[in-house]
């Protein structure tokens, strides 16, 4: 049993059989933080620092506080871990504010981590729903492309008439469609003759960096002033022209659908922007070795994010377009850096440390990219 020090208002101090917990953040899950500190709490904390321990009989006249005010101040300080019992429960003494803050903030930090994971999971789900909507939703604003020739003609025409911006999301290792390569970075003629002044951004998955064809295409795109980045996950092959028209390309680049519904195109462009902000620059052949460490950090962050959501190794590998063996090697590296013996323990340590251990660890990343 733990003791609770009780002041009865008449100068007598005693102890009960259990420490009061009704206002503890752990006991009430609706409160992530204790009550705010009032001015009386600062006075009580200063008095305890000077006098060594809580003494209700001496504190009341010295501070000019009534029994209720004094008790509320002490209880709030206990909630914030600024006052705590000695191991032998013989007294309540003052604690360091920095240590008290770290302990008191832990429930809030854990909740923030859970909310961030939930936001990421929900966004993934709605991105997939959006793809379904594009195919089965408002057909009046869509134009089906039933074969590769239709797709090629549509991409060529839209790229040729584009005046401001082209966004290309190309998951997996399949090359960017030939029509776009020809129009946007001049595989047949100089880009300046086709879309001078148009900003072109191309996004692949990290796994594409190991593909020789993708590296060559990226180098060509960079030479034509296009910007190229990679990210951990891309769900669909999409091209957006001037944020007014989008083309959703089917598997194996055999067809697709043209989208002209303004709200849908705007949504796709914003999804692209969000992923682009998290991407890593990809220089093609030129920057391969230079980018290894930063890439390994990003891949491992993506793996841990999906792992914490409860996904199996096979599902994580599929979504990141890497082998299961590579995925498990990354997980083993993360557990090693965390010094964890199980995935459950790794998840707990991750919530406490965040991603910093990936950024600050000094081991060699050269074998991690896989």
Short mmCIF file of C-alpha atoms in Angstrom, two decimals:
data_model
loop_
_atom_site.label_atom_id
_atom_site.label_comp_id
_atom_site.label_asym_id
_atom_site.label_seq_id
_atom_site.Cartn_x
_atom_site.Cartn_y
_atom_site.Cartn_z
CA UNK A 1 0.00 0.00 0.00
CA UNK A 2 1.11 3.57 -0.68
CA UNK A 3 0.53 6.38 1.77
CA UNK A 4 -1.28 9.65 1.16
CA UNK A 5 -0.36 12.59 3.35
CA UNK A 6 -3.50 14.32 4.60
CA UNK A 7 -3.81 17.73 6.22
CA UNK A 8 -6.99 18.12 8.27
CA UNK A 9 -6.88 21.92 8.55
CA UNK A 10 -6.13 21.85 12.30
CA UNK A 11 -2.37 21.44 12.13
CA UNK A 12 -2.43 17.63 12.20
CA UNK A 13 -0.73 15.54 9.54
CA UNK A 14 -1.39 11.87 8.98
CA UNK A 15 -1.31 9.16 6.33
CA UNK A 16 -3.85 6.92 4.68
CA UNK A 17 -3.34 3.49 3.12
CA UNK A 18 -3.33 4.54 -0.53
CA UNK A 19 -1.98 7.41 -2.58
CA UNK A 20 -4.72 9.54 -4.15
CA UNK A 21 -4.98 8.83 -7.89
CA UNK A 22 -8.33 10.34 -8.91
CA UNK A 23 -6.64 13.28 -10.63
CA UNK A 24 -3.75 11.31 -12.11
CA UNK A 25 -3.51 11.47 -15.92
CA UNK A 26 -3.05 7.70 -16.00
CA UNK A 27 -6.29 7.13 -14.06
CA UNK A 28 -8.44 9.46 -16.16
CA UNK A 29 -7.85 8.70 -19.83
CA UNK A 30 -9.80 11.80 -20.89
CA UNK A 31 -7.04 14.03 -19.50
CA UNK A 32 -3.70 13.99 -21.28
CA UNK A 33 -2.18 16.57 -18.93
CA UNK A 34 -2.77 17.50 -15.26
CA UNK A 35 -4.54 20.75 -14.31
CA UNK A 36 -2.68 24.00 -14.93
CA UNK A 37 -0.41 25.29 -12.18
CA UNK A 38 -1.95 28.17 -10.24
CA UNK A 39 0.05 30.80 -8.39
CA UNK A 40 -0.40 28.93 -5.09
CA UNK A 41 1.39 25.91 -6.60
CA UNK A 42 4.49 27.99 -7.35
CA UNK A 43 4.53 29.26 -3.77
CA UNK A 44 4.19 25.75 -2.34
CA UNK A 45 6.92 24.36 -4.63
CA UNK A 46 9.32 27.16 -3.60
CA UNK A 47 8.56 26.54 0.08
CA UNK A 48 9.21 22.78 -0.22
CA UNK A 49 12.51 23.44 -1.99
CA UNK A 50 13.64 25.70 0.84
CA UNK A 51 12.38 23.52 3.69
CA UNK A 52 13.07 20.05 2.33
CA UNK A 53 9.64 18.40 2.47
CA UNK A 54 5.90 18.98 2.64
CA UNK A 55 4.76 20.04 6.11
CA UNK A 56 1.14 21.16 6.03
CA UNK A 57 1.17 22.53 9.59
CA UNK A 58 4.12 24.84 8.85
CA UNK A 59 3.18 25.70 5.29
CA UNK A 60 -0.30 27.05 5.98
CA UNK A 61 0.66 30.00 8.18
CA UNK A 62 3.90 30.68 6.28
CA UNK A 63 2.14 30.99 2.94
CA UNK A 64 -1.16 32.36 4.21
CA UNK A 65 -3.16 29.65 2.46
CA UNK A 66 -6.34 27.96 3.61
CA UNK A 67 -6.58 24.14 3.89
CA UNK A 68 -8.36 23.78 0.54
CA UNK A 69 -5.97 26.02 -1.37
CA UNK A 70 -2.95 24.30 0.17
CA UNK A 71 -4.22 20.81 -0.54
CA UNK A 72 -5.14 21.66 -4.17
CA UNK A 73 -1.69 23.15 -4.76
CA UNK A 74 0.08 20.08 -3.37
CA UNK A 75 -2.14 17.69 -5.35
CA UNK A 76 -1.50 19.59 -8.61
CA UNK A 77 2.26 19.50 -7.99
CA UNK A 78 2.02 15.76 -7.33
CA UNK A 79 0.10 15.32 -10.58
CA UNK A 80 2.90 17.13 -12.42
CA UNK A 81 5.52 14.96 -10.64
CA UNK A 82 7.04 18.14 -9.18
CA UNK A 83 6.38 16.71 -5.71
CA UNK A 84 6.81 13.00 -5.03
CA UNK A 85 7.15 10.58 -2.15
CA UNK A 86 10.50 9.23 -1.07
CA UNK A 87 11.01 5.49 -1.67
CA UNK A 88 10.34 4.72 2.00
CA UNK A 89 7.16 6.88 1.87
CA UNK A 90 8.34 8.92 4.80
CA UNK A 91 7.93 12.34 3.18
CA UNK A 92 6.95 14.25 0.07
CA UNK A 93 9.84 16.20 -1.45
CA UNK A 94 10.44 18.42 -4.50
CA UNK A 95 11.70 16.96 -7.81
CA UNK A 96 13.64 18.54 -10.66
CA UNK A 97 11.30 20.34 -13.10
CA UNK A 98 13.02 18.94 -16.22
CA UNK A 99 12.64 15.33 -15.05
CA UNK A 100 9.07 15.98 -13.90
CA UNK A 101 8.13 17.51 -17.26
CA UNK A 102 9.51 14.56 -19.24
CA UNK A 103 7.51 12.11 -17.14
CA UNK A 104 4.28 14.13 -17.15
CA UNK A 105 4.38 14.74 -20.92
CA UNK A 106 4.80 11.07 -21.84
CA UNK A 107 1.03 10.32 -22.11
CA UNK A 108 0.57 13.31 -24.42
CA UNK A 109 3.57 12.34 -26.57
CA UNK A 110 2.28 8.78 -26.86
CA UNK A 111 -1.15 10.09 -27.85
CA UNK A 112 0.39 12.35 -30.52
CA UNK A 113 2.27 9.37 -31.96
CA UNK A 114 -0.93 7.33 -32.09
CA UNK A 115 -2.81 10.18 -33.76
CA UNK A 116 -0.09 10.62 -36.39
CA UNK A 117 -0.17 6.92 -37.22
CA UNK A 118 -3.95 7.03 -37.44
CA UNK A 119 -3.82 10.07 -39.74
CA UNK A 120 -1.33 8.26 -42.01
CA UNK A 121 -3.45 5.10 -42.07
CA UNK A 122 -6.64 7.04 -42.83
CA UNK A 123 -4.98 9.00 -45.64
CA UNK A 124 -3.78 5.73 -47.20
CA UNK A 125 -7.30 4.33 -47.06
CA UNK A 126 -8.87 7.42 -48.62
CA UNK A 127 -6.22 7.54 -51.35
CA UNK A 128 -7.28 4.04 -52.34
CA UNK A 129 -10.95 5.02 -52.18
CA UNK A 130 -10.20 7.97 -54.42
CA UNK A 131 -8.79 5.63 -57.04
CA UNK A 132 -12.01 3.62 -56.91
CA UNK A 133 -14.05 6.80 -57.27
CA UNK A 134 -12.07 7.87 -60.32
CA UNK A 135 -12.97 4.65 -62.10
CA UNK A 136 -16.54 4.10 -60.86
CA UNK A 137 -17.69 7.58 -59.84
CA UNK A 138 -18.53 10.57 -61.99
CA UNK A 139 -18.22 9.18 -65.53
CA UNK A 140 -19.44 12.42 -67.11
CA UNK A 141 -16.06 14.00 -66.36
CA UNK A 142 -13.99 11.00 -67.48
CA UNK A 143 -12.80 9.66 -70.81
CA UNK A 144 -11.73 6.01 -70.98
CA UNK A 145 -8.56 5.09 -72.87
CA UNK A 146 -9.04 1.49 -73.90
CA UNK A 147 -5.69 0.70 -75.50
CA UNK A 148 -2.04 1.72 -75.56
CA UNK A 149 -2.47 3.79 -78.74
CA UNK A 150 -5.29 5.83 -77.17
CA UNK A 151 -3.15 6.43 -74.09
CA UNK A 152 -0.15 7.48 -76.18
CA UNK A 153 -2.19 9.95 -78.21
CA UNK A 154 -3.86 11.45 -75.13
CA UNK A 155 -0.55 11.93 -73.29
CA UNK A 156 1.14 13.42 -76.35
CA UNK A 157 -1.69 15.88 -76.93
CA UNK A 158 -1.98 16.99 -73.33
CA UNK A 159 1.79 17.37 -72.92
CA UNK A 160 2.01 19.41 -76.11
CA UNK A 161 -0.71 21.83 -74.97
CA UNK A 162 0.54 22.15 -71.39
CA UNK A 163 1.69 25.66 -70.44
CA UNK A 164 2.69 25.61 -66.75
CA UNK A 165 3.27 22.29 -65.00
CA UNK A 166 3.33 18.51 -65.40
CA UNK A 167 3.26 16.12 -62.42
CA UNK A 168 4.20 12.49 -63.04
CA UNK A 169 3.77 9.80 -60.36
CA UNK A 170 5.22 6.51 -61.57
CA UNK A 171 5.22 3.68 -58.97
CA UNK A 172 7.21 0.51 -59.39
CA UNK A 173 9.98 0.00 -61.92
CA UNK A 174 7.92 0.38 -65.11
CA UNK A 175 9.26 3.25 -67.26
CA UNK A 176 7.45 6.54 -67.67
CA UNK A 177 5.24 6.20 -70.80
CA UNK A 178 7.12 6.84 -74.03
CA UNK A 179 4.79 9.66 -75.03
CA UNK A 180 5.78 11.65 -71.95
CA UNK A 181 9.49 10.95 -72.35
CA UNK A 182 9.32 12.20 -75.92
CA UNK A 183 7.32 15.32 -75.09
CA UNK A 184 8.82 16.32 -71.73
CA UNK A 185 12.50 15.56 -72.00
CA UNK A 186 13.01 15.36 -75.72
CA UNK A 187 13.88 11.80 -76.62
CA UNK A 188 13.12 12.71 -80.24
CA UNK A 189 13.57 16.47 -80.31
CA UNK A 190 14.72 19.24 -77.92
CA UNK A 191 12.39 19.83 -75.02
CA UNK A 192 12.42 23.56 -75.69
CA UNK A 193 10.48 22.94 -78.89
CA UNK A 194 7.70 21.17 -77.00
CA UNK A 195 7.16 22.67 -73.55
CA UNK A 196 9.63 25.44 -72.85
CA UNK A 197 8.93 27.07 -69.47
CA UNK A 198 6.84 24.17 -68.19
CA UNK A 199 7.90 22.84 -64.78
CA UNK A 200 8.14 19.05 -64.88
CA UNK A 201 8.26 16.96 -61.69
CA UNK A 202 8.65 13.20 -61.83
CA UNK A 203 8.28 10.90 -58.82
CA UNK A 204 9.30 7.24 -58.56
CA UNK A 205 9.47 4.80 -55.65
CA UNK A 206 12.79 4.36 -53.84
CA UNK A 207 13.07 0.82 -55.17
CA UNK A 208 13.31 2.18 -58.73
CA UNK A 209 16.78 3.57 -58.02
CA UNK A 210 18.26 0.11 -58.44
CA UNK A 211 16.76 -0.28 -61.92
CA UNK A 212 19.17 0.61 -64.73
CA UNK A 213 16.42 1.76 -67.11
CA UNK A 214 14.90 4.06 -64.50
CA UNK A 215 18.31 5.57 -63.69
CA UNK A 216 18.94 6.26 -67.37
CA UNK A 217 15.51 7.88 -67.86
CA UNK A 218 16.02 9.98 -64.72
CA UNK A 219 19.39 11.21 -65.92
CA UNK A 220 17.83 12.22 -69.24
CA UNK A 221 14.98 13.99 -67.47
CA UNK A 222 17.40 15.90 -65.22
CA UNK A 223 19.45 17.00 -68.22
CA UNK A 224 16.23 18.46 -69.67
CA UNK A 225 15.68 20.46 -66.43
CA UNK A 226 12.99 18.16 -65.03
CA UNK A 227 12.97 17.55 -61.28
CA UNK A 228 13.07 13.93 -60.11
CA UNK A 229 12.47 12.51 -56.64
CA UNK A 230 11.68 9.15 -55.07
CA UNK A 231 9.41 8.20 -52.15
CA UNK A 232 8.67 5.02 -50.27
CA UNK A 233 5.10 4.52 -51.49
CA UNK A 234 3.17 5.42 -54.63
CA UNK A 235 -0.21 3.79 -55.18
CA UNK A 236 -1.16 4.76 -58.73
CA UNK A 237 0.44 5.86 -62.01
CA UNK A 238 -0.92 9.37 -62.51
CA UNK A 239 -0.05 12.38 -64.68
CA UNK A 240 -1.49 15.85 -63.98
CA UNK A 241 -1.33 18.63 -66.57
CA UNK A 242 -1.59 22.28 -65.42
CA UNK A 243 -3.71 21.05 -62.46
CA UNK A 244 -6.67 20.94 -64.85
CA UNK A 245 -6.51 17.48 -66.45
CA UNK A 246 -5.24 14.20 -65.01
CA UNK A 247 -4.58 10.84 -66.62
CA UNK A 248 -4.86 7.72 -64.50
CA UNK A 249 -2.77 5.04 -66.25
CA UNK A 250 -3.64 1.37 -65.93
CA UNK A 251 -1.32 -1.56 -65.24
CA UNK A 252 1.31 -2.31 -67.87
CA UNK A 253 0.53 1.08 -69.52
CA UNK A 254 -2.12 -0.49 -71.76
CA UNK A 255 -4.84 2.09 -71.20
CA UNK A 256 -6.29 4.43 -68.62
CA UNK A 257 -8.77 7.22 -68.07
CA UNK A 258 -8.67 11.01 -68.55
CA UNK A 259 -10.09 12.99 -65.62
CA UNK A 260 -11.39 16.53 -66.06
CA UNK A 261 -13.48 16.93 -62.89
CA UNK A 262 -11.86 19.94 -61.17
CA UNK A 263 -12.19 18.72 -57.57
CA UNK A 264 -10.74 15.31 -58.43
CA UNK A 265 -7.80 16.77 -60.36
CA UNK A 266 -7.12 19.18 -57.49
CA UNK A 267 -7.15 16.28 -55.04
CA UNK A 268 -4.68 14.28 -57.12
CA UNK A 269 -2.36 17.28 -57.43
CA UNK A 270 -2.41 17.86 -53.67
CA UNK A 271 -1.68 14.19 -53.00
CA UNK A 272 1.29 14.49 -55.34
CA UNK A 273 2.50 17.65 -53.56
CA UNK A 274 2.31 15.97 -50.18
CA UNK A 275 4.37 13.01 -51.35
CA UNK A 276 6.81 15.28 -53.20
CA UNK A 277 7.60 17.20 -50.02
CA UNK A 278 8.68 13.94 -48.38
CA UNK A 279 10.69 12.72 -51.38
CA UNK A 280 14.44 12.51 -51.93
CA UNK A 281 16.16 14.04 -54.95
CA UNK A 282 17.17 11.45 -57.55
CA UNK A 283 20.03 12.35 -59.87
CA UNK A 284 19.97 9.10 -61.84
CA UNK A 285 23.35 7.56 -62.55
CA UNK A 286 25.30 10.59 -61.32
CA UNK A 287 24.19 10.61 -57.70
CA UNK A 288 23.77 6.93 -56.92
CA UNK A 289 26.49 6.49 -54.29
CA UNK A 290 26.00 9.95 -52.77
CA UNK A 291 22.31 9.21 -52.07
CA UNK A 292 22.73 5.80 -50.39
CA UNK A 293 22.70 6.87 -46.74
CA UNK A 294 19.76 9.31 -47.01
CA UNK A 295 17.81 6.74 -49.01
CA UNK A 296 18.34 3.99 -46.42
CA UNK A 297 17.10 6.33 -43.68
CA UNK A 298 13.93 7.10 -45.65
CA UNK A 299 13.24 3.45 -46.52
CA UNK A 300 13.61 2.39 -42.89
CA UNK A 301 11.26 5.16 -41.74
CA UNK A 302 8.64 3.93 -44.22
CA UNK A 303 9.10 0.33 -43.07
CA UNK A 304 8.81 1.20 -39.38
CA UNK A 305 5.73 3.37 -40.03
CA UNK A 306 3.96 0.45 -41.72
CA UNK A 307 5.27 -2.04 -39.16
CA UNK A 308 3.83 -0.01 -36.28
CA UNK A 309 0.47 -0.06 -38.10
CA UNK A 310 0.52 -3.85 -37.72
CA UNK A 311 1.33 -4.85 -41.30
CA UNK A 312 3.05 -8.14 -42.06
CA UNK A 313 6.45 -8.24 -43.72
CA UNK A 314 4.98 -9.41 -47.03
CA UNK A 315 2.49 -6.52 -47.19
CA UNK A 316 5.17 -3.95 -46.31
CA UNK A 317 7.45 -5.34 -49.03
CA UNK A 318 4.63 -5.20 -51.60
CA UNK A 319 3.71 -1.60 -50.79
CA UNK A 320 7.33 -0.43 -50.93
CA UNK A 321 8.10 -2.59 -53.98
CA UNK A 322 11.04 -4.33 -52.33
CA UNK A 323 11.75 -7.98 -51.61
CA UNK A 324 10.59 -9.57 -48.36
CA UNK A 325 14.21 -10.43 -47.64
CA UNK A 326 15.25 -6.78 -47.98
CA UNK A 327 12.31 -5.70 -45.83
CA UNK A 328 13.32 -8.10 -43.04
CA UNK A 329 16.93 -6.94 -43.23
CA UNK A 330 15.79 -3.35 -42.67
CA UNK A 331 13.62 -4.43 -39.73
CA UNK A 332 16.56 -6.27 -38.19
CA UNK A 333 18.71 -3.13 -38.55
CA UNK A 334 16.07 -0.98 -36.86
CA UNK A 335 15.74 -3.44 -33.96
CA UNK A 336 19.53 -3.53 -33.63
CA UNK A 337 19.74 0.26 -33.40
CA UNK A 338 16.96 0.30 -30.84
CA UNK A 339 18.62 -2.56 -28.93
CA UNK A 340 15.25 -4.29 -28.81
CA UNK A 341 14.68 -8.02 -28.54
CA UNK A 342 11.16 -8.11 -30.01
CA UNK A 343 8.96 -6.08 -32.33
CA UNK A 344 6.70 -5.18 -29.42
CA UNK A 345 9.64 -3.72 -27.53
CA UNK A 346 10.81 -1.96 -30.70
CA UNK A 347 7.40 -0.30 -31.06
CA UNK A 348 7.53 0.90 -27.45
CA UNK A 349 11.05 2.31 -27.84
CA UNK A 350 10.11 3.95 -31.12
CA UNK A 351 7.25 5.83 -29.46
CA UNK A 352 9.71 7.13 -26.85
CA UNK A 353 12.54 8.08 -29.21
CA UNK A 354 10.82 8.96 -32.46
CA UNK A 355 12.83 8.76 -35.71
CA UNK A 356 16.01 10.36 -34.33
CA UNK A 357 17.79 7.06 -33.89
CA UNK A 358 17.65 6.54 -37.67
CA UNK A 359 19.07 9.95 -38.46
CA UNK A 360 21.77 10.00 -35.78
CA UNK A 361 23.00 6.41 -35.88
CA UNK A 362 26.49 6.17 -37.33
CA UNK A 363 26.60 2.68 -38.83
CA UNK A 364 27.21 2.10 -42.52
CA UNK A 365 24.07 2.30 -44.72
CA UNK A 366 25.74 1.04 -47.89
CA UNK A 367 24.24 -2.45 -47.54
CA UNK A 368 20.81 -1.31 -46.40
CA UNK A 369 19.22 -0.04 -49.58
CA UNK A 370 18.51 -3.50 -51.05
#
